[in-house]
Amino acid sequence: MEPREPAPRTPGITGSTFPLIAIDGPSGVGKSTTARRVAERLGWQYLDTGAMYRAAALALHRTGTSLEDRSALERLLAGLELSQEGGRMFLRGEDVSEAIRSQEITRLVTPVSADARVRELLVDQQRHIGSRGRWVVDGRDIGTVVFPQACCKIFLTASPAARARRRFLELQAKGQMPDLEAVLADLQRRDQADSTRAVAPLRKAEDAEELDSSDLSLDQVVERIVARHLAHS
Ligand code: DC
């Protein structure tokens, strides 16, 4: 008998049965909106890990804790109470969803999210939250570090120009007067920092599907991820 050909592997479908969709990718690519919509479609829960790093940065900022002061950092992390509910981020019970999106926190979160001790704590919390599965989780290291056993992994990309344009329109819709060049420069700074840091840098997992959303609508991206997942579950 002829040896059987191995079944062709579908990109993004890892062969694992752990029901969790990992969506990673650079800043401003629409991961959070996509992940929330995919979760709604499947009746799963959604975890925004970027919001957790932002809330940690806010806590450091408010208490004036420096990353260099290791014992103060340890104390702060030991008492860090984070939770997410209905798409809102809470820090010790306070809704900080708006506060974590300020420009100041967006700047401060880069070094905070590169700190090994901060990552250790937040990755533990993320694993605990998602441990029973049926979660859609978005971030930078979900498919590589946090949930390498996810059944479905997407690495969402878009050209820097497309991401900057989307972010620009988003800020305009919020009544701000952004500068397109400055928005692009900020995205590129964050891409560079996220992909070159020593701990858990942004990179595509080998078994993730790279999905370039530059010329796709949000609906098309969501549809593609949901269809891919359902075809294999
Ligand atoms: O996705 P975001 O812009 O809200 O993420 C905020 C910051 O946290 C950003 O600097 C990248 C970092 N981050 C990370 O290092 N690992 C994750 N899993 C999620 C976000």
PDB file of N, CA and C and ligand atoms in Angstrom, residues 24-28 31-32 48-51 53-54 101 106 109-110 113-114 119 126 138-142 146 190 194 197 200, ligand 1:
ATOM      1  N   ASP A  24      -1.918  37.824  17.668  1.00  0.00           N
ATOM      2  CA  ASP A  24      -0.761  38.680  17.941  1.00  0.00           C
ATOM      3  C   ASP A  24      -0.514  39.600  16.755  1.00  0.00           C
ATOM      4  N   GLY A  25       0.300  40.624  16.999  1.00  0.00           N
ATOM      5  CA  GLY A  25       0.651  41.516  15.900  1.00  0.00           C
ATOM      6  C   GLY A  25       1.092  42.860  16.435  1.00  0.00           C
ATOM      7  N   PRO A  26       1.570  43.722  15.539  1.00  0.00           N
ATOM      8  CA  PRO A  26       2.095  45.024  15.968  1.00  0.00           C
ATOM      9  C   PRO A  26       0.986  45.995  16.396  1.00  0.00           C
ATOM     10  N   SER A  27       1.417  47.139  16.911  1.00  0.00           N
ATOM     11  CA  SER A  27       0.477  48.178  17.371  1.00  0.00           C
ATOM     12  C   SER A  27      -0.375  48.708  16.222  1.00  0.00           C
ATOM     13  N   GLY A  28      -1.614  49.026  16.546  1.00  0.00           N
ATOM     14  CA  GLY A  28      -2.466  49.741  15.598  1.00  0.00           C
ATOM     15  C   GLY A  28      -2.966  48.901  14.442  1.00  0.00           C
ATOM     16  N   LYS A  31      -6.039  44.584  16.422  1.00  0.00           N
ATOM     17  CA  LYS A  31      -6.160  43.279  17.105  1.00  0.00           C
ATOM     18  C   LYS A  31      -7.314  43.261  18.097  1.00  0.00           C
ATOM     19  N   SER A  32      -7.425  44.328  18.907  1.00  0.00           N
ATOM     20  CA  SER A  32      -8.428  44.318  19.976  1.00  0.00           C
ATOM     21  C   SER A  32      -9.841  44.254  19.409  1.00  0.00           C
ATOM     22  N   ASP A  48      -7.859  41.265  26.654  1.00  0.00           N
ATOM     23  CA  ASP A  48      -6.975  42.256  26.039  1.00  0.00           C
ATOM     24  C   ASP A  48      -5.723  42.352  26.921  1.00  0.00           C
ATOM     25  N   THR A  49      -4.649  41.670  26.534  1.00  0.00           N
ATOM     26  CA  THR A  49      -3.461  41.656  27.407  1.00  0.00           C
ATOM     27  C   THR A  49      -2.716  42.982  27.367  1.00  0.00           C
ATOM     28  N   GLY A  50      -2.842  43.722  26.252  1.00  0.00           N
ATOM     29  CA  GLY A  50      -2.224  45.048  26.179  1.00  0.00           C
ATOM     30  C   GLY A  50      -2.779  45.957  27.274  1.00  0.00           C
ATOM     31  N   ALA A  51      -4.093  45.828  27.527  1.00  0.00           N
ATOM     32  CA  ALA A  51      -4.730  46.656  28.563  1.00  0.00           C
ATOM     33  C   ALA A  51      -4.135  46.324  29.933  1.00  0.00           C
ATOM     34  N   TYR A  53      -0.941  45.406  30.522  1.00  0.00           N
ATOM     35  CA  TYR A  53       0.358  46.101  30.608  1.00  0.00           C
ATOM     36  C   TYR A  53       0.147  47.600  30.815  1.00  0.00           C
ATOM     37  N   ARG A  54      -0.892  48.118  30.152  1.00  0.00           N
ATOM     38  CA  ARG A  54      -1.179  49.550  30.308  1.00  0.00           C
ATOM     39  C   ARG A  54      -1.616  49.862  31.738  1.00  0.00           C
ATOM     40  N   ARG A 101      -5.412  54.739  28.062  1.00  0.00           N
ATOM     41  CA  ARG A 101      -5.214  55.047  26.630  1.00  0.00           C
ATOM     42  C   ARG A 101      -4.592  56.415  26.420  1.00  0.00           C
ATOM     43  N   THR A 106       0.668  55.479  26.978  1.00  0.00           N
ATOM     44  CA  THR A 106       1.120  54.813  25.747  1.00  0.00           C
ATOM     45  C   THR A 106       2.642  54.893  25.635  1.00  0.00           C
ATOM     46  N   VAL A 109       4.227  52.677  28.747  1.00  0.00           N
ATOM     47  CA  VAL A 109       4.007  51.223  28.767  1.00  0.00           C
ATOM     48  C   VAL A 109       5.123  50.463  28.031  1.00  0.00           C
ATOM     49  N   THR A 110       5.836  51.118  27.132  1.00  0.00           N
ATOM     50  CA  THR A 110       6.875  50.392  26.385  1.00  0.00           C
ATOM     51  C   THR A 110       7.951  49.824  27.326  1.00  0.00           C
ATOM     52  N   SER A 113       6.387  47.138  29.736  1.00  0.00           N
ATOM     53  CA  SER A 113       6.082  45.822  29.155  1.00  0.00           C
ATOM     54  C   SER A 113       7.359  45.074  28.761  1.00  0.00           C
ATOM     55  N   ALA A 114       8.501  45.749  28.787  1.00  0.00           N
ATOM     56  CA  ALA A 114       9.768  45.060  28.479  1.00  0.00           C
ATOM     57  C   ALA A 114      10.427  44.519  29.744  1.00  0.00           C
ATOM     58  N   ARG A 119       6.386  41.084  33.240  1.00  0.00           N
ATOM     59  CA  ARG A 119       5.867  40.081  32.299  1.00  0.00           C
ATOM     60  C   ARG A 119       5.577  38.772  33.008  1.00  0.00           C
ATOM     61  N   GLN A 126      -2.523  35.847  32.987  1.00  0.00           N
ATOM     62  CA  GLN A 126      -3.194  35.556  31.709  1.00  0.00           C
ATOM     63  C   GLN A 126      -3.430  34.055  31.558  1.00  0.00           C
ATOM     64  N   ASP A 138      -5.634  38.656  22.763  1.00  0.00           N
ATOM     65  CA  ASP A 138      -4.768  39.380  21.838  1.00  0.00           C
ATOM     66  C   ASP A 138      -3.583  40.013  22.562  1.00  0.00           C
ATOM     67  N   GLY A 139      -2.460  40.109  21.851  1.00  0.00           N
ATOM     68  CA  GLY A 139      -1.252  40.680  22.451  1.00  0.00           C
ATOM     69  C   GLY A 139      -0.071  40.622  21.498  1.00  0.00           C
ATOM     70  N   ARG A 140       1.104  40.371  22.050  1.00  0.00           N
ATOM     71  CA  ARG A 140       2.316  40.304  21.231  1.00  0.00           C
ATOM     72  C   ARG A 140       2.963  38.918  21.303  1.00  0.00           C
ATOM     73  N   ASP A 141       2.721  38.212  22.419  1.00  0.00           N
ATOM     74  CA  ASP A 141       3.425  36.949  22.699  1.00  0.00           C
ATOM     75  C   ASP A 141       2.452  35.836  23.062  1.00  0.00           C
ATOM     76  N   ILE A 142       1.211  35.943  22.627  1.00  0.00           N
ATOM     77  CA  ILE A 142       0.197  34.974  23.066  1.00  0.00           C
ATOM     78  C   ILE A 142       0.467  33.602  22.416  1.00  0.00           C
ATOM     79  N   VAL A 146       2.570  32.770  25.903  1.00  0.00           N
ATOM     80  CA  VAL A 146       1.502  32.643  26.914  1.00  0.00           C
ATOM     81  C   VAL A 146       0.678  31.374  26.668  1.00  0.00           C
ATOM     82  N   ARG A 190       7.085  52.098  18.431  1.00  0.00           N
ATOM     83  CA  ARG A 190       6.581  50.988  19.229  1.00  0.00           C
ATOM     84  C   ARG A 190       6.891  49.645  18.573  1.00  0.00           C
ATOM     85  N   ASP A 194       8.952  46.841  20.530  1.00  0.00           N
ATOM     86  CA  ASP A 194       8.306  45.554  20.826  1.00  0.00           C
ATOM     87  C   ASP A 194       9.044  44.388  20.174  1.00  0.00           C
ATOM     88  N   ARG A 197      12.985  43.910  21.946  1.00  0.00           N
ATOM     89  CA  ARG A 197      13.239  43.751  23.385  1.00  0.00           C
ATOM     90  C   ARG A 197      13.718  42.314  23.667  1.00  0.00           C
ATOM     91  N   ALA A 200      10.365  38.079  25.475  1.00  0.00           N
ATOM     92  CA  ALA A 200       9.137  37.865  24.700  1.00  0.00           C
ATOM     93  C   ALA A 200       8.920  38.917  23.608  1.00  0.00           C
TER      94      ALA A 200
HETATM   95  O1   DC B   1      -1.811  46.440  22.342  1.00  0.00           O
HETATM   96  P1   DC B   1      -1.491  47.673  23.202  1.00  0.00           P
HETATM   97  O2   DC B   1      -0.988  48.853  22.418  1.00  0.00           O
HETATM   98  O3   DC B   1      -2.620  48.057  24.098  1.00  0.00           O
HETATM   99  O4   DC B   1      -0.292  47.205  24.142  1.00  0.00           O
HETATM  100  C1   DC B   1       0.281  48.060  25.099  1.00  0.00           C
HETATM  101  C2   DC B   1       1.745  47.730  25.269  1.00  0.00           C
HETATM  102  O5   DC B   1       1.931  46.462  25.885  1.00  0.00           O
HETATM  103  C3   DC B   1       2.579  47.729  24.000  1.00  0.00           C
HETATM  104  O6   DC B   1       3.773  48.455  24.271  1.00  0.00           O
HETATM  105  C4   DC B   1       2.934  46.294  23.770  1.00  0.00           C
HETATM  106  C5   DC B   1       2.809  45.662  25.119  1.00  0.00           C
HETATM  107  N1   DC B   1       2.273  44.312  25.097  1.00  0.00           N
HETATM  108  C6   DC B   1       3.137  43.280  25.291  1.00  0.00           C
HETATM  109  O7   DC B   1       4.336  43.505  25.424  1.00  0.00           O
HETATM  110  N2   DC B   1       2.682  41.997  25.346  1.00  0.00           N
HETATM  111  C7   DC B   1       1.376  41.744  25.196  1.00  0.00           C
HETATM  112  N3   DC B   1       0.941  40.472  25.266  1.00  0.00           N
HETATM  113  C8   DC B   1       0.462  42.799  24.989  1.00  0.00           C
HETATM  114  C9   DC B   1       0.954  44.088  24.928  1.00  0.00           C
END
